CSV table of C-alpha atoms in Angstrom, one decimal:
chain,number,residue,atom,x,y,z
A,85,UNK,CA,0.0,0.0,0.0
A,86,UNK,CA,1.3,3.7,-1.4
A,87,UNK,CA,2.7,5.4,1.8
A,88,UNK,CA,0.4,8.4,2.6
A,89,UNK,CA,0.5,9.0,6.0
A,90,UNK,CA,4.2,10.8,7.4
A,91,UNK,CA,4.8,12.1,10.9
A,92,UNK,CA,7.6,14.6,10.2
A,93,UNK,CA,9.8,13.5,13.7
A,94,UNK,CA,12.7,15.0,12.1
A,95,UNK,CA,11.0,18.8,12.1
A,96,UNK,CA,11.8,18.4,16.3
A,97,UNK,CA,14.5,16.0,16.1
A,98,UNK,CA,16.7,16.3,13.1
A,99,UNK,CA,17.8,13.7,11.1
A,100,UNK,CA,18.0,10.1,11.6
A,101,UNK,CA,20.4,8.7,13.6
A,102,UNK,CA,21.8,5.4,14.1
A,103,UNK,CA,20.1,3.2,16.7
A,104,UNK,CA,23.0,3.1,18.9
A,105,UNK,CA,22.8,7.0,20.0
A,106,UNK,CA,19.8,6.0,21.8
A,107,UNK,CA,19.8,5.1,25.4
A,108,UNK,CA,16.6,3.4,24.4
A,109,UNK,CA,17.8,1.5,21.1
A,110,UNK,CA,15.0,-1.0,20.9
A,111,UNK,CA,11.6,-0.3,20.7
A,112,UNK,CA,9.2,-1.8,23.4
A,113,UNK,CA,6.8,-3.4,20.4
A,114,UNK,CA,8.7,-4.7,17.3
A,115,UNK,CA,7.4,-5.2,13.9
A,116,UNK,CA,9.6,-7.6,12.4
A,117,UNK,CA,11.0,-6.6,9.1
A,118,UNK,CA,10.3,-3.2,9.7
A,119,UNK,CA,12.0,0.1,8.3
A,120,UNK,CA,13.1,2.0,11.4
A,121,UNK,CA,14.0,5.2,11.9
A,122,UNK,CA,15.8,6.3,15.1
A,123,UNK,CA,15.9,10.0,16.6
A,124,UNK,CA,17.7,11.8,19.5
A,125,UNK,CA,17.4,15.6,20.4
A,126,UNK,CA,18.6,16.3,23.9
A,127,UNK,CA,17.6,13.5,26.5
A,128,UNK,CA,14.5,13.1,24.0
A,129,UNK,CA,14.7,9.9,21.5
A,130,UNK,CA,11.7,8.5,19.3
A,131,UNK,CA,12.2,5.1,17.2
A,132,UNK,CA,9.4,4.9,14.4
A,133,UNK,CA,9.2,1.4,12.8
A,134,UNK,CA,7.0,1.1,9.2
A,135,UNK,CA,5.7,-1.8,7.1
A,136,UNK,CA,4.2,-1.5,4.0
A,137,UNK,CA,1.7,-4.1,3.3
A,138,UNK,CA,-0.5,-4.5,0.1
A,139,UNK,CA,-3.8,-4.3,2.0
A,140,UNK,CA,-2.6,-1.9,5.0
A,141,UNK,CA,0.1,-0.1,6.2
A,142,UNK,CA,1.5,0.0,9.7
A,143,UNK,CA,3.6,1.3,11.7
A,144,UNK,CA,4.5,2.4,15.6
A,145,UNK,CA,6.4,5.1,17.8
A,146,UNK,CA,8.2,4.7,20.7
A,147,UNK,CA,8.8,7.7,22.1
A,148,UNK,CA,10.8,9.3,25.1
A,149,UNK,CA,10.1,13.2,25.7
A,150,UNK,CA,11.3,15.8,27.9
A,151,UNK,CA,8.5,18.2,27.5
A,152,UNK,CA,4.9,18.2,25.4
A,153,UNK,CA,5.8,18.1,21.6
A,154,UNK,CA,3.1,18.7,18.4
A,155,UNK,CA,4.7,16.4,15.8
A,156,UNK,CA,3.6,17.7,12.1
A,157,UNK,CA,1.5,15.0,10.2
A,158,UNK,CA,0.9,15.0,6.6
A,159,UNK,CA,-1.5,13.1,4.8
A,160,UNK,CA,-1.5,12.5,1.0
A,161,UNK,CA,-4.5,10.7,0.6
A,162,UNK,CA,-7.9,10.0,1.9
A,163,UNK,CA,-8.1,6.6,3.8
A,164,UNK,CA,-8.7,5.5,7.2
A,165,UNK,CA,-7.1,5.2,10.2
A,166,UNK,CA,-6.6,3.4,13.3
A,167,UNK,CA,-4.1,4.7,16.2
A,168,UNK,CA,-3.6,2.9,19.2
A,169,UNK,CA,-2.4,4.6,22.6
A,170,UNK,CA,-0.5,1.8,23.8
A,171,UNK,CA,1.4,3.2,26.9
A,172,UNK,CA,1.6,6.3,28.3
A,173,UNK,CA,1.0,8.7,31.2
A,174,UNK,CA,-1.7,11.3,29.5
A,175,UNK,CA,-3.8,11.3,26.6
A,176,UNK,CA,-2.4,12.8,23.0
A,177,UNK,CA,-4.6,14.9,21.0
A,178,UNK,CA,-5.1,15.1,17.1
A,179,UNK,CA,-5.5,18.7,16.1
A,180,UNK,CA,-6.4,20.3,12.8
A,181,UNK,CA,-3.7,22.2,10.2
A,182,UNK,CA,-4.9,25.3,12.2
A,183,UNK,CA,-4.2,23.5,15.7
A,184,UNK,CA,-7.7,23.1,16.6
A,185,UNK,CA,-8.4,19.9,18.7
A,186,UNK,CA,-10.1,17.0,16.6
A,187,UNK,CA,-10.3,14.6,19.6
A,188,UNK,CA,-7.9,13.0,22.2
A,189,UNK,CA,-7.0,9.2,22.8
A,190,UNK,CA,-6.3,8.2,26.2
A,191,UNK,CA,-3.7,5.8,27.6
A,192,UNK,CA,-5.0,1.9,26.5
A,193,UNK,CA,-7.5,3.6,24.3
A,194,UNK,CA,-7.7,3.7,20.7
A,195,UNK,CA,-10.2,5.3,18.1
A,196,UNK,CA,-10.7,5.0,14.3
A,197,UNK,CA,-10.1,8.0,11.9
A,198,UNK,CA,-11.1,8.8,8.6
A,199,UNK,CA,-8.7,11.9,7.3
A,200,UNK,CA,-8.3,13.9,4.7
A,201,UNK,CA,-5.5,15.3,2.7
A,202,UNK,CA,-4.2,17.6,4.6
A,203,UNK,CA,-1.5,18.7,7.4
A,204,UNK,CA,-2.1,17.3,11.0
A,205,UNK,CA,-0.6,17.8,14.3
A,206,UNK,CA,-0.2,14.9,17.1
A,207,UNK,CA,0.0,17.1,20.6
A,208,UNK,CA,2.2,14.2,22.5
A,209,UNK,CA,3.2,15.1,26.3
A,210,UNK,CA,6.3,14.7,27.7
A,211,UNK,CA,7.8,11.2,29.3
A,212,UNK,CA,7.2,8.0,27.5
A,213,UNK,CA,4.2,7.5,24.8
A,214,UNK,CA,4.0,4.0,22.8
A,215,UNK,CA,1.7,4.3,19.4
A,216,UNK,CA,0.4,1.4,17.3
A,217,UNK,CA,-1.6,2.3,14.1
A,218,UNK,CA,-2.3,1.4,10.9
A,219,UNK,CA,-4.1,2.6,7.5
A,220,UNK,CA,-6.0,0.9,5.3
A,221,UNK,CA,-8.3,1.4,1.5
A,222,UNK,CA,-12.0,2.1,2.5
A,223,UNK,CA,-13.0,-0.2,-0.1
A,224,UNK,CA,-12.4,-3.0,2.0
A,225,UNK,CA,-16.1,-2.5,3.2
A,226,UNK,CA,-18.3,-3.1,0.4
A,227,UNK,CA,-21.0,-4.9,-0.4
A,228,UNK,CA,-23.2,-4.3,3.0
A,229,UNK,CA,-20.2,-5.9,5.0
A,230,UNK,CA,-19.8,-3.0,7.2
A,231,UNK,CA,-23.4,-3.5,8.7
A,232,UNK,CA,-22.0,-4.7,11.8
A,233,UNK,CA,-19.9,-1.8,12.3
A,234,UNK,CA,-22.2,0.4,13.3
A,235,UNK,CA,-19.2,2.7,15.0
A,236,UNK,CA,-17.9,3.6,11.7
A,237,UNK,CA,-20.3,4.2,9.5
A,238,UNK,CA,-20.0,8.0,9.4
A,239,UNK,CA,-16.6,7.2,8.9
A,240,UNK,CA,-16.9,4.6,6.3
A,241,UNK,CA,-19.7,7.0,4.5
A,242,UNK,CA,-17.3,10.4,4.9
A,243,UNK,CA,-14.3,8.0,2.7
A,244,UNK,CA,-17.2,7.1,0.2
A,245,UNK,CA,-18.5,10.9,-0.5
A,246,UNK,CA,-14.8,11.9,-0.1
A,247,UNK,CA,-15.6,14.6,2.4
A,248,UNK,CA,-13.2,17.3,3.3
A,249,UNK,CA,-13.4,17.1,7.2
A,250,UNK,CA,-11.5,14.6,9.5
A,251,UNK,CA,-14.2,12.2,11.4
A,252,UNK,CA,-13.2,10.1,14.1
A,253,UNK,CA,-15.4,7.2,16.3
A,254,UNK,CA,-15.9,6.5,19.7
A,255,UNK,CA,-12.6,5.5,21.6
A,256,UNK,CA,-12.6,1.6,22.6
A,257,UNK,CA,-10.3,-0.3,24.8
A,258,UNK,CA,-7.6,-1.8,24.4
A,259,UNK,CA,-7.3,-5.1,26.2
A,260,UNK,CA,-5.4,-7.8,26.5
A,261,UNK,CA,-6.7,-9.9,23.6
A,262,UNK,CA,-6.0,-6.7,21.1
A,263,UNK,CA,-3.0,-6.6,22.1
A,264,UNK,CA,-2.1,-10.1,22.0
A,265,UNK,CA,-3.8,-10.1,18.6
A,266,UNK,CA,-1.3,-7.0,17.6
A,267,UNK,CA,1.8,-8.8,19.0
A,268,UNK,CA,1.1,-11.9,17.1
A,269,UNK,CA,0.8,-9.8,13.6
A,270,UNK,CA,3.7,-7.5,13.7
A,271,UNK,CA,6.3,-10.5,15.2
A,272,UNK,CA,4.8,-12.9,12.5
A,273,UNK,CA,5.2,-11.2,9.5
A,274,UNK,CA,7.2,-11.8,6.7
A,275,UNK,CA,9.4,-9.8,3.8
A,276,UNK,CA,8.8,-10.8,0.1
A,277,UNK,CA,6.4,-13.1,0.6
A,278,UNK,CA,3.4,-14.4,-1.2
A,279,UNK,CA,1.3,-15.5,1.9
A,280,UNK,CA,2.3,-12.5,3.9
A,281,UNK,CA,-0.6,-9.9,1.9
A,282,UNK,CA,-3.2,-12.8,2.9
A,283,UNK,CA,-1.6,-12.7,6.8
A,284,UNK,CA,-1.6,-8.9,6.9
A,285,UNK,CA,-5.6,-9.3,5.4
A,286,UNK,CA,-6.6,-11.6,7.9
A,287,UNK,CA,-4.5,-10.0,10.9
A,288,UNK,CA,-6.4,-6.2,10.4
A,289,UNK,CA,-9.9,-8.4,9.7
A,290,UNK,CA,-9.3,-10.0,13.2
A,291,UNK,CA,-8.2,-6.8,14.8
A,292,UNK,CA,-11.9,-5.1,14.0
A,293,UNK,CA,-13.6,-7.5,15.0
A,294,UNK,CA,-12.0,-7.3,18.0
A,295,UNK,CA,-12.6,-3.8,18.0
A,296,UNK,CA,-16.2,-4.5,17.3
A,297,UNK,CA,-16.8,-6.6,20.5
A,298,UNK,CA,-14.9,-4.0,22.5
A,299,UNK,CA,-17.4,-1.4,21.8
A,300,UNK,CA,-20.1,-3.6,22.2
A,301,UNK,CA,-19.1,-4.3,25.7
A,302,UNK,CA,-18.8,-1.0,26.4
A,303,UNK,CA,-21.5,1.1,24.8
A,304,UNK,CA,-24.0,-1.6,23.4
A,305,UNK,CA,-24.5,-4.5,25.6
A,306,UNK,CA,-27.0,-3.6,27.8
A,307,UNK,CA,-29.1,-3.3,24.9
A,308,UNK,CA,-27.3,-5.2,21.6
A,309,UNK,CA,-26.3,-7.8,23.8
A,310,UNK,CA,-29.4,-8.6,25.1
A,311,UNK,CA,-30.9,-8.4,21.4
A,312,UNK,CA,-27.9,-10.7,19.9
A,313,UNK,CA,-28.8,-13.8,22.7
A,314,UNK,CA,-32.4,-13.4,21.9
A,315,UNK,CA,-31.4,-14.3,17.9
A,316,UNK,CA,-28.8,-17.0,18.7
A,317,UNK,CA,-31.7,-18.4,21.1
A,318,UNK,CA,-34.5,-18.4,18.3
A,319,UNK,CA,-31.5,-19.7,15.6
A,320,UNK,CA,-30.6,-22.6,18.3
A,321,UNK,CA,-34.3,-24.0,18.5
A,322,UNK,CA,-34.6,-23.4,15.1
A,323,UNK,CA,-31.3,-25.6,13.9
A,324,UNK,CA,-31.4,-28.3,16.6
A,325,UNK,CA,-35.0,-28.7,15.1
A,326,UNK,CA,-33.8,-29.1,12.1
A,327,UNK,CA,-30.1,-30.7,12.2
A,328,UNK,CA,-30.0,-31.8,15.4
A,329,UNK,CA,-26.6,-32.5,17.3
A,330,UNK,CA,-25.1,-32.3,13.7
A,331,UNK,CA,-25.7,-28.3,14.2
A,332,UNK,CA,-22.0,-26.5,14.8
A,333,UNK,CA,-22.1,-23.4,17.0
A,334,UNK,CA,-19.8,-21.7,15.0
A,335,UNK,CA,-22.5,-20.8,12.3
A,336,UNK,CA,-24.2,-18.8,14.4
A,337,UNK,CA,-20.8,-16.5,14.5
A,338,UNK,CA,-21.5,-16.6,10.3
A,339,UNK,CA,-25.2,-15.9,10.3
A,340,UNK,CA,-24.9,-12.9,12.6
A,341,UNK,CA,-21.9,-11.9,11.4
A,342,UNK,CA,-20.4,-11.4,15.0
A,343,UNK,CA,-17.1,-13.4,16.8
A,344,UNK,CA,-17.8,-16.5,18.6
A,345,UNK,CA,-16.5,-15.1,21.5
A,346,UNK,CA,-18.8,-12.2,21.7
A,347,UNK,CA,-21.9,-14.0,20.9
A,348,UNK,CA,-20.6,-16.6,23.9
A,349,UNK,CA,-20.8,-13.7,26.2
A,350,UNK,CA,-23.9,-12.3,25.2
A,351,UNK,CA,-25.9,-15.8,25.5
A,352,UNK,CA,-24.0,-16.2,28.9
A,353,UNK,CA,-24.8,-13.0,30.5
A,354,UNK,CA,-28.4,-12.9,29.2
A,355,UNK,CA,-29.3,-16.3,30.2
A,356,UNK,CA,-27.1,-18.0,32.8
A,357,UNK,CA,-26.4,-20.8,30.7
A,358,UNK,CA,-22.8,-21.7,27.8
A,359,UNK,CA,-24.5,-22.3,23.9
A,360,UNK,CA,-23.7,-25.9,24.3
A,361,UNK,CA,-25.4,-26.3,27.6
A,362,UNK,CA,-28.4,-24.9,26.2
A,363,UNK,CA,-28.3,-27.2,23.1
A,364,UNK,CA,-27.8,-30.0,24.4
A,365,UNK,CA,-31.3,-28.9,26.6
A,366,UNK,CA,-32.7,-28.8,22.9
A,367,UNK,CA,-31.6,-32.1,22.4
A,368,UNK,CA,-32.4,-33.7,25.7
A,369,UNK,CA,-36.1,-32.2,24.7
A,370,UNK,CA,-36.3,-33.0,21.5
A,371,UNK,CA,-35.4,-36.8,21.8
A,372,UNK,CA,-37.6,-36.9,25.1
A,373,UNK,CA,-40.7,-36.2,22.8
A,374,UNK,CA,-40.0,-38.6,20.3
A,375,UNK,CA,-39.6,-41.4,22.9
A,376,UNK,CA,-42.7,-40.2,24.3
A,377,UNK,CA,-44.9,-40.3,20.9
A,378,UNK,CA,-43.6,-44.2,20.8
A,379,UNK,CA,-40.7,-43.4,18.5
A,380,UNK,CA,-38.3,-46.1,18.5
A,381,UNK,CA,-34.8,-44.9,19.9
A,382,UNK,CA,-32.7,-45.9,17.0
A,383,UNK,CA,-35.2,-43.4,14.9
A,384,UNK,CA,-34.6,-40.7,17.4
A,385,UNK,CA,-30.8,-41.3,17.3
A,386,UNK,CA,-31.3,-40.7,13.8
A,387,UNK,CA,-33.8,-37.4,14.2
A,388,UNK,CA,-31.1,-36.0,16.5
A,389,UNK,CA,-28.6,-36.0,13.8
A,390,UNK,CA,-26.6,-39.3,15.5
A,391,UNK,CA,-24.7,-41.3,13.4
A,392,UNK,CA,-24.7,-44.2,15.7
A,393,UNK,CA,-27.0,-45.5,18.3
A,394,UNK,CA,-24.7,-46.0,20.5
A,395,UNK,CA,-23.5,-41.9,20.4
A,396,UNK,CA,-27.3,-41.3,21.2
A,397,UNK,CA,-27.7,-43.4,23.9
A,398,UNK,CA,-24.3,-42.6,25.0
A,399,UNK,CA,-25.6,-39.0,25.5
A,400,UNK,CA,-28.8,-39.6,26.7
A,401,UNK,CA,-27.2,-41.0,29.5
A,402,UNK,CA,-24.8,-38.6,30.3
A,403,UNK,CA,-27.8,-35.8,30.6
A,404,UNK,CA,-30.5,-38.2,32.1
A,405,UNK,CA,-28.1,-40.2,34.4
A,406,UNK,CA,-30.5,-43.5,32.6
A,407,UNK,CA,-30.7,-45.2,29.8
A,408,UNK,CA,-32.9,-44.4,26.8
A,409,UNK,CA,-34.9,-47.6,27.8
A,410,UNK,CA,-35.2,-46.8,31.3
A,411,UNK,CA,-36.8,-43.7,30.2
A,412,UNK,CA,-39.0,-46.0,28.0
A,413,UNK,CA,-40.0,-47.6,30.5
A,414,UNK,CA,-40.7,-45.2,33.6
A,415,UNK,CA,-43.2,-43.6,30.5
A,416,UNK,CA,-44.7,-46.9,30.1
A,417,UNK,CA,-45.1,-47.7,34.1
A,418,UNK,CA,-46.2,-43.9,34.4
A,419,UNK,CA,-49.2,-44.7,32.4
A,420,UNK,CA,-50.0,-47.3,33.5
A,421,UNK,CA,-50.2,-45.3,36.8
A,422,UNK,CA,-52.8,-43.0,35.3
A,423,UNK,CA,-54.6,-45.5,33.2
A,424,UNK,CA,-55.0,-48.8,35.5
A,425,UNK,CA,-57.4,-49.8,32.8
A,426,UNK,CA,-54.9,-50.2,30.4
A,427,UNK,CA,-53.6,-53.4,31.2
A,428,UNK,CA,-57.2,-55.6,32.2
């Protein structure tokens, strides 16, 4: 991807230097193969690391300051953005080529951006600030696949009508699966490559969706959340009807177009109870009606998507603490119980 985004470090530090004039020669996140840049100006030092990918470009600052600086920043091209406060002691603020504030990011916050051509200023205050961000074509949403990402659609739609004003979203957190998620990308990649444009792909994919779940958790769950268990509930009955135990769990995740992992927490916290706990409820139900309409249990092993009698009665057991006969059988004595006619 064309470089378009450049944070002018040498305006306050000069030119680059080698790596050993820094007391602080490596960086505290490393992007392997990277193109870094060190800095020194006084007791101040800044390392800035950049890899250019086909699909999104990224890059990181580590710097060490003395006093609050406003690094220049000057963007070429429309796109958007993602920047990641890392670390640090106070929040940074992105302000307009006429130095008014845009918005701020705080310490283990981030926030997406769309901007602009246009020159930028990063107000960065003094002692040590780690960024992480990255920059990627808007046309990577298309076809109605930014519909869950309700957060950026005045972003996405401000890239599409190539506005003229910088838009940001709502800051989200960042945890210790994001970064996790970023350590794994930028110490996995590879130079030169032919898989490494499908890695980069995938590892930006995964890292909003994980920004998706973060704000979520934050700002929608009381409400979204609540909403998303009530559709994995209806989708449950609805498939274990259907397919039985043969149903996966993980196409929920693809008919709702949300992670696995979010849609876990939503079903948990709304109703007390893991997915496969409440299907195999469905199941237990399901089977228990068939034996009860006089349905032999090799039929119902095969209604509840069993391959093998054995696997049914196998889990039968394990939910009923009895066998499937048993059951059979306490139905039969049971009506006997209510009809003494029955047998005379």
């Amino acid at each position: 991807m064309k470089k378009t985004l450049h944070y002018e470090l040498s305006d306050y530090f000069g030119a680059a230097v080698a790596s050993k004039a820094l007391n602080h020669p490596r960086p505290r996140l490393s992007i392997r193969h990277a193109d870094c840049s060190y800095f020194v100006n006084g007791e101040a030092e800044a390392i800035e690391q950049e890899f250019d990918g086909h699909y999104g470009y990224l890059y990181s600052h580590d710097l060490w300051l003395e006093e609050p600086v406003s690094f220049t920043i000057q963007v070429d091209m429309a796109d958007l953005h993602v920047l990641y406060l890392m670390d640090g002691q106070e929040e940074i603020y992105l302000l307009d080529a006429l130095q008014h504030p845009i918005c701020t990011i705080a310490p283990g916050r981030a926030r997406y951006l769309y901007l602009p051509e246009e020159r930028y200023y990063l107000s960065v205050p003094e002692s040590y600030t780690q960024l992480f961000g990255f920059y990627f074509d808007g046309q990577l949403f298309r076809q109605g696949n930014e519909r869950p990402f309700r957060f950026l659609h005045a972003l996405i739609e401000a890239y599409r009508r190539e506005a003229t004003e910088p838009q940001y979203s709502i800051d989200f957190r960042v945890g210790p699966r994001t970064k996790a998620r970023i350590q794994y990308l930028l110490t996995h990649l590879e130079s030169g490559q032919l898989n490494t444009e499908r890695f980069v792909l995938d590892g930006l994919t995964e890292l909003l969706l994980i920004s998706r779940d973060k704000v979520l958790e934050e700002y929608e769950m009381s409400s979204a959340g609540k909403l998303v268990a009530e559709k994995v509930q209806k989708l449950l009955q609805q498939y274990v009807a259907q397919e039985g135990q043969e149903f996966r769990l993980s196409q929920l995740g693809e008919d709702l177009q949300l992670s696995m992992s979010y849609i876990k927490r939503a079903f948990l916290a709304q109703y007390k109870q893991s997915l496969s706990s409440y299907k195999n409820d469905l199941l237990l139900e399901k089977s228990k009606l068939l034996l009860a309409l006089g349905t032999s249990i090799s039929a119902v092993a095969y209604d509840c998507g069993y391959n093998s009698l054995g696997a049914f009665c196998h889990f039968f057991k394990k939910q009923t603490g009895i066998t499937a006969q048993a059951y059979i059988q306490g139905l039969d004595a049971d009506e006997g119980l209510t009809n003494p006619s029955a047998g005379s």
